[in-house]
């Protein structure tokens, strides 16, 4: 019982990590579904490593949900450090067409990513995760010229 309480107390001392969308790439399309590759950078402001064993994310464009993705990739974000992870996100043809029609005449596109980082619980007690949310703006002219690397991340990464 005391081990469980110590584990909970340790996790409650964690400062929430920050998650940024650093790259967005269209991967493949079928008649009913399309896949995007999202690269996320996770910044850990804590004095100990952050062991992550899963991520779920939603990509929202212009206030409308476009794609959702899951990853069961395990990674450890170093103390006071960063790590990147790639997540495949899927959308439906209807959602994609709605977004395409809403883009007409726009030069910039607002986006948001929201989701949860699921922590690896090596002691096996309970479950813990960190919600995240980040907003930014995509320059459509730059994307059309092949530059899908996003520049809204602090530090210019």
GROMACS .gro file of C-alpha atoms in nm:
model
  157
    1UNK     CA    1   0.000   0.000   0.000
    2UNK     CA    2   0.280   0.243   0.087
    3UNK     CA    3   0.450   0.173  -0.250
    4UNK     CA    4   0.128   0.267  -0.431
    5UNK     CA    5   0.100   0.591  -0.236
    6UNK     CA    6   0.465   0.677  -0.307
    7UNK     CA    7   0.411   0.613  -0.680
    8UNK     CA    8   0.103   0.839  -0.685
    9UNK     CA    9   0.287   1.112  -0.494
   10UNK     CA   10   0.580   1.094  -0.735
   11UNK     CA   11   0.355   1.130  -1.041
   12UNK     CA   12   0.163   1.420  -0.891
   13UNK     CA   13   0.494   1.609  -0.870
   14UNK     CA   14   0.548   1.585  -1.247
   15UNK     CA   15   0.508   1.906  -1.443
   16UNK     CA   16   0.301   1.852  -1.756
   17UNK     CA   17   0.518   1.792  -2.065
   18UNK     CA   18   0.469   2.013  -2.371
   19UNK     CA   19   0.389   1.857  -2.708
   20UNK     CA   20   0.443   2.030  -3.044
   21UNK     CA   21   0.356   1.935  -3.400
   22UNK     CA   22   0.684   1.964  -3.592
   23UNK     CA   23   0.604   1.791  -3.920
   24UNK     CA   24   0.292   1.699  -4.116
   25UNK     CA   25   0.309   1.475  -4.422
   26UNK     CA   26   0.040   1.316  -4.638
   27UNK     CA   27   0.118   0.945  -4.670
   28UNK     CA   28  -0.145   0.752  -4.859
   29UNK     CA   29  -0.503   0.756  -4.976
   30UNK     CA   30  -0.765   0.496  -5.046
   31UNK     CA   31  -1.123   0.544  -5.153
   32UNK     CA   32  -1.253   0.587  -4.796
   33UNK     CA   33  -0.953   0.678  -4.580
   34UNK     CA   34  -0.639   0.890  -4.594
   35UNK     CA   35  -0.331   0.868  -4.375
   36UNK     CA   36  -0.106   1.148  -4.250
   37UNK     CA   37   0.223   1.119  -4.066
   38UNK     CA   38   0.247   1.356  -3.770
   39UNK     CA   39   0.582   1.413  -3.602
   40UNK     CA   40   0.546   1.532  -3.244
   41UNK     CA   41   0.817   1.678  -3.024
   42UNK     CA   42   0.774   1.616  -2.653
   43UNK     CA   43   0.955   1.850  -2.413
   44UNK     CA   44   1.005   1.719  -2.059
   45UNK     CA   45   1.053   2.001  -1.803
   46UNK     CA   46   1.101   1.751  -1.518
   47UNK     CA   47   1.410   1.641  -1.327
   48UNK     CA   48   1.350   1.276  -1.415
   49UNK     CA   49   1.292   1.090  -1.740
   50UNK     CA   50   0.936   1.057  -1.864
   51UNK     CA   51   0.862   0.698  -1.974
   52UNK     CA   52   0.585   0.702  -2.236
   53UNK     CA   53   0.424   0.386  -2.368
   54UNK     CA   54   0.143   0.526  -2.584
   55UNK     CA   55  -0.002   0.836  -2.744
   56UNK     CA   56  -0.337   0.931  -2.884
   57UNK     CA   57  -0.375   1.250  -3.087
   58UNK     CA   58  -0.637   1.441  -3.281
   59UNK     CA   59  -0.555   1.693  -3.556
   60UNK     CA   60  -0.805   1.979  -3.580
   61UNK     CA   61  -0.800   2.223  -3.874
   62UNK     CA   62  -0.999   2.546  -3.870
   63UNK     CA   63  -1.190   2.424  -3.565
   64UNK     CA   64  -1.299   2.094  -3.726
   65UNK     CA   65  -1.160   1.751  -3.647
   66UNK     CA   66  -0.962   1.618  -3.943
   67UNK     CA   67  -0.768   1.310  -3.831
   68UNK     CA   68  -0.709   1.088  -3.527
   69UNK     CA   69  -0.409   0.872  -3.452
   70UNK     CA   70  -0.269   0.626  -3.201
   71UNK     CA   71   0.080   0.502  -3.127
   72UNK     CA   72   0.192   0.224  -2.895
   73UNK     CA   73   0.556   0.321  -2.937
   74UNK     CA   74   0.750   0.331  -2.612
   75UNK     CA   75   1.002   0.607  -2.556
   76UNK     CA   76   1.174   0.778  -2.271
   77UNK     CA   77   1.192   1.156  -2.282
   78UNK     CA   78   1.512   1.253  -2.098
   79UNK     CA   79   1.505   1.481  -1.796
   80UNK     CA   80   1.502   1.846  -1.905
   81UNK     CA   81   1.512   1.717  -2.263
   82UNK     CA   82   1.311   1.642  -2.573
   83UNK     CA   83   1.221   1.346  -2.790
   84UNK     CA   84   1.033   1.308  -3.116
   85UNK     CA   85   0.777   1.045  -3.208
   86UNK     CA   86   0.586   0.980  -3.529
   87UNK     CA   87   0.216   0.900  -3.522
   88UNK     CA   88   0.001   0.792  -3.814
   89UNK     CA   89  -0.334   0.969  -3.818
   90UNK     CA   90  -0.629   0.869  -4.032
   91UNK     CA   91  -0.914   1.070  -4.175
   92UNK     CA   92  -1.222   0.990  -4.378
   93UNK     CA   93  -1.281   1.107  -4.733
   94UNK     CA   94  -1.574   1.324  -4.619
   95UNK     CA   95  -1.364   1.503  -4.355
   96UNK     CA   96  -1.084   1.560  -4.602
   97UNK     CA   97  -1.318   1.699  -4.870
   98UNK     CA   98  -1.478   1.934  -4.617
   99UNK     CA   99  -1.134   2.068  -4.527
  100UNK     CA  100  -1.031   2.108  -4.892
  101UNK     CA  101  -1.345   2.311  -4.971
  102UNK     CA  102  -1.292   2.529  -4.664
  103UNK     CA  103  -0.935   2.614  -4.780
  104UNK     CA  104  -1.039   2.804  -5.091
  105UNK     CA  105  -0.892   3.154  -5.089
  106UNK     CA  106  -0.698   3.106  -4.762
  107UNK     CA  107  -0.328   3.164  -4.720
  108UNK     CA  108  -0.305   3.047  -4.360
  109UNK     CA  109  -0.474   2.766  -4.175
  110UNK     CA  110  -0.518   2.736  -3.800
  111UNK     CA  111  -0.451   2.396  -3.649
  112UNK     CA  112  -0.467   2.231  -3.312
  113UNK     CA  113  -0.340   1.901  -3.183
  114UNK     CA  114  -0.491   1.751  -2.872
  115UNK     CA  115  -0.444   1.417  -2.705
  116UNK     CA  116  -0.287   1.221  -2.423
  117UNK     CA  117   0.058   1.088  -2.340
  118UNK     CA  118   0.024   0.757  -2.157
  119UNK     CA  119   0.297   0.685  -1.904
  120UNK     CA  120   0.465   0.351  -1.856
  121UNK     CA  121   0.392   0.239  -1.502
  122UNK     CA  122   0.685   0.015  -1.419
  123UNK     CA  123   0.546  -0.058  -1.072
  124UNK     CA  124   0.218  -0.171  -1.225
  125UNK     CA  125  -0.007   0.039  -1.001
  126UNK     CA  126  -0.292   0.208  -1.182
  127UNK     CA  127  -0.269   0.420  -1.492
  128UNK     CA  128  -0.150   0.773  -1.551
  129UNK     CA  129  -0.150   1.003  -1.849
  130UNK     CA  130  -0.091   1.366  -1.940
  131UNK     CA  131  -0.335   1.553  -2.163
  132UNK     CA  132  -0.185   1.796  -2.415
  133UNK     CA  133  -0.308   2.065  -2.650
  134UNK     CA  134  -0.118   2.295  -2.885
  135UNK     CA  135  -0.232   2.548  -3.144
  136UNK     CA  136  -0.058   2.704  -3.438
  137UNK     CA  137  -0.088   2.835  -3.791
  138UNK     CA  138   0.012   2.666  -4.116
  139UNK     CA  139   0.126   2.876  -4.412
  140UNK     CA  140  -0.051   2.711  -4.708
  141UNK     CA  141   0.171   2.881  -4.966
  142UNK     CA  142   0.480   2.733  -4.799
  143UNK     CA  143   0.321   2.387  -4.782
  144UNK     CA  144   0.231   2.395  -5.152
  145UNK     CA  145   0.597   2.470  -5.229
  146UNK     CA  146   0.700   2.154  -5.043
  147UNK     CA  147   0.787   2.300  -4.704
  148UNK     CA  148   0.581   2.104  -4.457
  149UNK     CA  149   0.819   2.158  -4.166
  150UNK     CA  150   0.639   2.372  -3.912
  151UNK     CA  151   0.801   2.677  -3.761
  152UNK     CA  152   0.578   2.735  -3.461
  153UNK     CA  153   0.792   2.527  -3.225
  154UNK     CA  154   0.994   2.719  -2.966
  155UNK     CA  155   1.364   2.696  -3.036
  156UNK     CA  156   1.318   2.676  -3.413
  157UNK     CA  157   1.342   2.299  -3.430
   0.00000   0.00000   0.00000
